[in-house]
Short mmCIF file of N, CA, C and O in Angstrom, two decimals:
data_model
loop_
_atom_site.label_atom_id
_atom_site.label_comp_id
_atom_site.label_asym_id
_atom_site.label_seq_id
_atom_site.Cartn_x
_atom_site.Cartn_y
_atom_site.Cartn_z
N GLY A 1 76.15 106.73 94.93
CA GLY A 1 74.74 106.50 94.68
C GLY A 1 74.39 106.74 93.23
O GLY A 1 73.67 105.96 92.63
N ASP A 2 74.89 107.83 92.66
CA ASP A 2 74.53 108.18 91.28
C ASP A 2 74.97 107.10 90.29
O ASP A 2 74.27 106.78 89.35
N ARG A 3 76.15 106.54 90.54
CA ARG A 3 76.67 105.51 89.65
C ARG A 3 75.75 104.29 89.65
O ARG A 3 75.41 103.74 88.60
N ALA A 4 75.33 103.88 90.83
CA ALA A 4 74.42 102.73 90.94
C ALA A 4 73.12 103.02 90.21
O ALA A 4 72.61 102.19 89.46
N GLN A 5 72.60 104.22 90.42
CA GLN A 5 71.34 104.59 89.78
C GLN A 5 71.48 104.54 88.26
O GLN A 5 70.60 104.03 87.57
N GLU A 6 72.61 105.02 87.76
CA GLU A 6 72.88 104.99 86.32
C GLU A 6 72.84 103.56 85.79
O GLU A 6 72.25 103.28 84.75
N LEU A 7 73.51 102.66 86.51
CA LEU A 7 73.58 101.26 86.07
C LEU A 7 72.21 100.62 86.07
O LEU A 7 71.84 99.93 85.12
N PHE A 8 71.43 100.84 87.13
CA PHE A 8 70.09 100.26 87.18
C PHE A 8 69.22 100.81 86.07
O PHE A 8 68.45 100.08 85.45
N GLU A 9 69.35 102.11 85.80
CA GLU A 9 68.54 102.70 84.74
C GLU A 9 68.92 102.12 83.38
O GLU A 9 68.07 101.93 82.52
N LYS A 10 70.20 101.79 83.22
CA LYS A 10 70.64 101.15 81.99
C LYS A 10 69.97 99.79 81.83
O LYS A 10 69.51 99.42 80.75
N VAL A 11 69.92 99.04 82.92
CA VAL A 11 69.32 97.70 82.87
C VAL A 11 67.84 97.78 82.51
O VAL A 11 67.38 97.07 81.63
N VAL A 12 67.09 98.67 83.17
CA VAL A 12 65.66 98.71 82.90
C VAL A 12 65.33 99.32 81.55
O VAL A 12 64.27 99.06 80.99
N SER A 13 66.25 100.09 80.97
CA SER A 13 65.96 100.70 79.67
C SER A 13 66.57 99.90 78.52
O SER A 13 66.28 100.15 77.37
N ALA A 14 67.39 98.91 78.83
CA ALA A 14 68.09 98.16 77.79
C ALA A 14 67.19 97.55 76.72
O ALA A 14 67.43 97.74 75.54
N PRO A 15 66.12 96.82 77.10
CA PRO A 15 65.31 96.18 76.05
C PRO A 15 64.73 97.19 75.06
O PRO A 15 64.69 96.93 73.87
N ALA A 16 64.35 98.35 75.54
CA ALA A 16 63.73 99.35 74.67
C ALA A 16 64.73 99.89 73.65
O ALA A 16 64.38 100.18 72.52
N SER A 17 66.00 99.99 74.06
CA SER A 17 66.98 100.59 73.15
C SER A 17 67.66 99.55 72.26
O SER A 17 68.50 99.87 71.47
N ALA A 18 67.26 98.28 72.41
CA ALA A 18 67.92 97.21 71.65
C ALA A 18 67.44 97.16 70.21
O ALA A 18 68.00 96.44 69.40
N GLY A 19 66.38 97.89 69.90
CA GLY A 19 65.91 97.92 68.52
C GLY A 19 64.76 96.96 68.29
O GLY A 19 64.47 96.10 69.12
N GLU A 20 64.11 97.10 67.15
CA GLU A 20 62.96 96.25 66.83
C GLU A 20 63.35 94.79 66.72
O GLU A 20 64.39 94.46 66.16
N GLY A 21 62.51 93.92 67.24
CA GLY A 21 62.75 92.48 67.08
C GLY A 21 63.77 91.93 68.05
O GLY A 21 63.91 90.73 68.18
N ALA A 22 64.50 92.77 68.74
CA ALA A 22 65.54 92.28 69.63
C ALA A 22 64.94 91.51 70.81
O ALA A 22 65.53 90.57 71.30
N LYS A 23 63.76 91.94 71.25
CA LYS A 23 63.14 91.28 72.40
C LYS A 23 62.86 89.81 72.13
O LYS A 23 63.04 88.97 72.99
N GLU A 24 62.42 89.50 70.91
CA GLU A 24 62.10 88.10 70.60
C GLU A 24 63.36 87.23 70.58
O GLU A 24 63.36 86.13 71.10
N SER A 25 64.41 87.75 69.99
CA SER A 25 65.60 86.92 69.83
C SER A 25 66.42 86.82 71.11
O SER A 25 67.06 85.82 71.35
N ALA A 26 66.40 87.87 71.94
CA ALA A 26 67.16 87.84 73.18
C ALA A 26 66.29 88.34 74.32
O ALA A 26 66.26 89.52 74.61
N PRO A 27 65.52 87.43 74.92
CA PRO A 27 64.63 87.87 75.99
C PRO A 27 65.45 88.47 77.13
O PRO A 27 66.52 87.97 77.46
N SER A 28 64.97 89.56 77.69
CA SER A 28 65.69 90.18 78.79
C SER A 28 65.43 89.37 80.07
O SER A 28 64.47 88.63 80.14
N ASP A 29 66.27 89.53 81.04
CA ASP A 29 66.18 88.78 82.27
C ASP A 29 65.17 89.44 83.21
O ASP A 29 65.44 90.52 83.74
N PRO A 30 64.00 88.82 83.41
CA PRO A 30 62.97 89.46 84.24
C PRO A 30 63.46 89.71 85.66
O PRO A 30 63.08 90.68 86.30
N SER A 31 64.31 88.83 86.16
CA SER A 31 64.83 88.98 87.52
C SER A 31 65.67 90.25 87.63
O SER A 31 65.48 91.06 88.54
N ALA A 32 66.59 90.45 86.68
CA ALA A 32 67.45 91.64 86.70
C ALA A 32 66.63 92.91 86.57
O ALA A 32 66.88 93.90 87.26
N ILE A 33 65.63 92.88 85.69
CA ILE A 33 64.81 94.07 85.47
C ILE A 33 63.97 94.39 86.71
O ILE A 33 63.91 95.52 87.17
N ALA A 34 63.33 93.36 87.28
CA ALA A 34 62.49 93.58 88.46
C ALA A 34 63.31 94.13 89.62
O ALA A 34 62.93 95.10 90.27
N TRP A 35 64.47 93.50 89.88
CA TRP A 35 65.30 93.97 91.00
C TRP A 35 65.84 95.37 90.74
O TRP A 35 65.98 96.16 91.67
N SER A 36 66.15 95.70 89.48
CA SER A 36 66.62 97.04 89.17
C SER A 36 65.55 98.07 89.52
O SER A 36 65.85 99.12 90.09
N HIS A 37 64.28 97.75 89.21
CA HIS A 37 63.19 98.67 89.57
C HIS A 37 63.09 98.79 91.09
O HIS A 37 62.89 99.89 91.61
N VAL A 38 63.22 97.67 91.79
CA VAL A 38 63.15 97.70 93.26
C VAL A 38 64.26 98.61 93.81
O VAL A 38 64.00 99.47 94.67
N TYR A 39 65.49 98.42 93.32
CA TYR A 39 66.60 99.22 93.84
C TYR A 39 66.46 100.69 93.47
O TYR A 39 66.79 101.57 94.26
N LEU A 40 65.97 100.96 92.26
CA LEU A 40 65.74 102.36 91.88
C LEU A 40 64.68 102.97 92.81
O LEU A 40 64.81 104.12 93.24
N GLY A 41 63.65 102.19 93.13
CA GLY A 41 62.63 102.67 94.05
C GLY A 41 63.24 103.02 95.40
O GLY A 41 62.93 104.06 95.99
N ARG A 42 64.13 102.16 95.87
CA ARG A 42 64.77 102.41 97.17
C ARG A 42 65.64 103.66 97.13
O ARG A 42 65.67 104.43 98.08
N ILE A 43 66.36 103.84 96.02
CA ILE A 43 67.20 105.03 95.87
C ILE A 43 66.31 106.29 95.92
O ILE A 43 66.64 107.27 96.59
N HIS A 44 65.16 106.24 95.24
CA HIS A 44 64.25 107.38 95.26
C HIS A 44 63.69 107.61 96.66
O HIS A 44 63.58 108.75 97.11
N ASP A 45 63.33 106.52 97.36
CA ASP A 45 62.81 106.66 98.72
C ASP A 45 63.85 107.32 99.62
O ASP A 45 63.53 108.21 100.42
N LEU A 46 65.09 106.88 99.51
CA LEU A 46 66.14 107.45 100.35
C LEU A 46 66.37 108.92 100.02
O LEU A 46 66.82 109.69 100.86
N GLY A 47 66.04 109.30 98.79
CA GLY A 47 66.18 110.70 98.39
C GLY A 47 64.90 111.49 98.58
O GLY A 47 64.77 112.60 98.08
N ASP A 48 63.95 110.91 99.31
CA ASP A 48 62.66 111.57 99.58
C ASP A 48 61.88 111.87 98.30
O ASP A 48 61.21 112.90 98.20
N GLU A 49 61.98 110.98 97.33
CA GLU A 49 61.21 111.13 96.08
C GLU A 49 60.19 109.99 96.05
O GLU A 49 60.28 109.06 95.25
N ARG A 50 59.21 110.07 96.94
CA ARG A 50 58.26 108.98 97.14
C ARG A 50 57.47 108.62 95.88
O ARG A 50 57.28 107.44 95.58
N ASP A 51 57.01 109.62 95.14
CA ASP A 51 56.22 109.34 93.94
C ASP A 51 57.02 108.55 92.92
O ASP A 51 56.53 107.60 92.32
N MET A 52 58.27 108.97 92.72
CA MET A 52 59.13 108.26 91.77
C MET A 52 59.42 106.85 92.27
O MET A 52 59.48 105.90 91.49
N ALA A 53 59.60 106.72 93.57
CA ALA A 53 59.84 105.40 94.16
C ALA A 53 58.66 104.48 93.89
O ALA A 53 58.83 103.33 93.47
N LEU A 54 57.44 104.98 94.12
CA LEU A 54 56.24 104.16 93.90
C LEU A 54 56.14 103.72 92.44
O LEU A 54 55.77 102.57 92.17
N ASN A 55 56.51 104.60 91.51
CA ASN A 55 56.50 104.23 90.08
C ASN A 55 57.42 103.04 89.83
O ASN A 55 57.09 102.13 89.08
N GLU A 56 58.61 103.07 90.46
CA GLU A 56 59.57 101.99 90.26
C GLU A 56 59.06 100.67 90.86
O GLU A 56 59.18 99.61 90.26
N TYR A 57 58.50 100.76 92.09
CA TYR A 57 57.99 99.54 92.73
C TYR A 57 56.86 98.93 91.88
O TYR A 57 56.79 97.72 91.70
N ARG A 58 56.00 99.79 91.34
CA ARG A 58 54.90 99.28 90.51
C ARG A 58 55.44 98.67 89.22
O ARG A 58 54.91 97.67 88.74
N ALA A 59 56.48 99.29 88.68
CA ALA A 59 57.10 98.74 87.46
C ALA A 59 57.67 97.36 87.75
O ALA A 59 57.58 96.45 86.92
N ALA A 60 58.27 97.19 88.94
CA ALA A 60 58.83 95.89 89.31
C ALA A 60 57.73 94.84 89.35
O ALA A 60 57.90 93.71 88.88
N LEU A 61 56.57 95.20 89.93
CA LEU A 61 55.45 94.26 90.02
C LEU A 61 54.89 93.92 88.64
O LEU A 61 54.31 92.86 88.45
N ALA A 62 55.08 94.81 87.68
CA ALA A 62 54.53 94.61 86.34
C ALA A 62 55.41 93.73 85.46
O ALA A 62 55.01 93.34 84.37
N VAL A 63 56.62 93.42 85.93
CA VAL A 63 57.54 92.61 85.11
C VAL A 63 57.05 91.16 85.04
O VAL A 63 56.87 90.52 86.08
N ASN A 64 56.82 90.67 83.83
CA ASN A 64 56.41 89.27 83.66
C ASN A 64 57.55 88.34 84.03
O ASN A 64 58.66 88.51 83.54
N GLY A 65 57.27 87.37 84.89
CA GLY A 65 58.30 86.40 85.26
C GLY A 65 59.23 86.89 86.35
O GLY A 65 60.26 86.28 86.60
N ALA A 66 58.86 88.00 87.01
CA ALA A 66 59.70 88.50 88.10
C ALA A 66 59.71 87.47 89.24
O ALA A 66 58.69 86.84 89.51
N PRO A 67 60.87 87.26 89.89
CA PRO A 67 60.91 86.29 90.99
C PRO A 67 60.07 86.76 92.17
O PRO A 67 59.88 87.97 92.37
N GLU A 68 59.57 85.81 92.95
CA GLU A 68 58.71 86.12 94.09
C GLU A 68 59.37 87.10 95.05
O GLU A 68 58.74 88.02 95.55
N ALA A 69 60.66 86.91 95.31
CA ALA A 69 61.36 87.78 96.26
C ALA A 69 61.34 89.24 95.81
O ALA A 69 61.18 90.15 96.63
N ALA A 70 61.48 89.46 94.51
CA ALA A 70 61.46 90.82 93.98
C ALA A 70 60.06 91.41 94.11
O ALA A 70 59.90 92.60 94.44
N ARG A 71 59.04 90.58 93.88
CA ARG A 71 57.66 91.06 94.00
C ARG A 71 57.35 91.45 95.44
O ARG A 71 56.71 92.47 95.70
N VAL A 72 57.81 90.63 96.38
CA VAL A 72 57.60 90.92 97.80
C VAL A 72 58.31 92.21 98.18
O VAL A 72 57.75 93.08 98.86
N ALA A 73 59.56 92.37 97.71
CA ALA A 73 60.33 93.57 98.02
C ALA A 73 59.62 94.81 97.44
O ALA A 73 59.54 95.85 98.09
N ALA A 74 59.10 94.68 96.22
CA ALA A 74 58.40 95.79 95.59
C ALA A 74 57.12 96.13 96.36
O ALA A 74 56.82 97.30 96.60
N GLN A 75 56.37 95.10 96.76
CA GLN A 75 55.14 95.33 97.51
C GLN A 75 55.44 96.00 98.85
O GLN A 75 54.74 96.90 99.29
N ASN A 76 56.52 95.56 99.50
CA ASN A 76 56.93 96.19 100.77
C ASN A 76 57.25 97.66 100.55
O ASN A 76 56.94 98.50 101.40
N GLY A 77 57.88 97.96 99.42
CA GLY A 77 58.22 99.34 99.11
C GLY A 77 56.98 100.19 98.88
O GLY A 77 56.96 101.37 99.23
N ILE A 78 55.95 99.58 98.30
CA ILE A 78 54.69 100.29 98.09
C ILE A 78 54.00 100.53 99.43
O ILE A 78 53.46 101.60 99.69
N ASP A 79 54.06 99.52 100.30
CA ASP A 79 53.38 99.62 101.61
C ASP A 79 54.03 100.67 102.51
O ASP A 79 53.35 101.34 103.27
N ALA A 80 55.35 100.76 102.47
CA ALA A 80 56.06 101.71 103.33
C ALA A 80 57.35 102.15 102.66
O ALA A 80 58.04 101.34 102.05
N ALA A 81 57.66 103.43 102.78
CA ALA A 81 58.89 103.96 102.18
C ALA A 81 60.11 103.21 102.70
O ALA A 81 60.18 102.88 103.89
N TYR A 82 61.05 102.93 101.81
CA TYR A 82 62.26 102.21 102.19
C TYR A 82 63.14 103.06 103.10
O TYR A 82 63.33 104.24 102.87
N LYS A 83 63.64 102.43 104.15
CA LYS A 83 64.59 103.10 105.06
C LYS A 83 65.84 102.24 105.14
O LYS A 83 65.77 101.02 104.98
N LEU A 84 66.97 102.86 105.40
CA LEU A 84 68.19 102.09 105.60
C LEU A 84 68.02 101.21 106.82
O LEU A 84 67.39 101.61 107.79
N PRO A 85 68.59 100.00 106.79
CA PRO A 85 68.51 99.12 107.96
C PRO A 85 69.17 99.79 109.16
O PRO A 85 70.09 100.60 108.99
N PRO A 86 68.73 99.48 110.39
CA PRO A 86 69.34 100.07 111.58
C PRO A 86 70.85 99.88 111.55
O PRO A 86 71.34 98.84 111.14
N GLY A 87 71.57 100.89 111.97
CA GLY A 87 73.02 100.81 111.96
C GLY A 87 73.62 101.46 110.72
O GLY A 87 74.77 101.87 110.73
N MET A 88 72.82 101.58 109.64
CA MET A 88 73.34 102.20 108.41
C MET A 88 72.88 103.65 108.30
O MET A 88 73.31 104.39 107.45
N GLY A 89 71.96 104.03 109.18
CA GLY A 89 71.46 105.39 109.13
C GLY A 89 70.89 105.75 110.48
O GLY A 89 71.03 105.00 111.43
N ASN A 90 70.25 106.88 110.54
CA ASN A 90 69.73 107.37 111.80
C ASN A 90 68.25 107.04 111.95
O ASN A 90 67.45 107.88 112.32
N THR A 91 67.85 105.82 111.62
CA THR A 91 66.43 105.50 111.60
C THR A 91 66.02 104.75 112.86
O THR A 91 66.78 103.95 113.39
N GLU A 92 64.82 105.04 113.32
CA GLU A 92 64.26 104.31 114.46
C GLU A 92 63.74 102.98 113.96
O GLU A 92 63.20 102.88 112.87
N PRO A 93 63.87 101.93 114.79
CA PRO A 93 63.30 100.64 114.37
C PRO A 93 61.77 100.75 114.26
O PRO A 93 61.17 101.48 115.05
N LYS A 94 61.20 100.05 113.30
CA LYS A 94 59.74 100.08 113.13
C LYS A 94 59.06 99.35 114.29
O LYS A 94 59.53 98.33 114.74
N GLN A 95 57.92 99.87 114.72
CA GLN A 95 57.15 99.21 115.79
C GLN A 95 56.15 98.26 115.17
O GLN A 95 55.57 98.55 114.19
#
């Protein structure tokens, strides 16, 4: 889990560390950034860090040009904390 979190954090922080003017010459991939925020949100939810998860989901929604699927996933995360799909954990199916 930690390794995945590290990689996602690298993706979402990459544009900021690229230096001045880098954003104009090499636009970052909104899809990769939005999904990274979604996955980070899910990692936080699974770790019972709801506030941090909500920050990530909101960040995903704020990405310009984010794909619709990522926006829906982020909104779902805001509406309800992410749980592992049945069979991957000890979770009851949602009613």
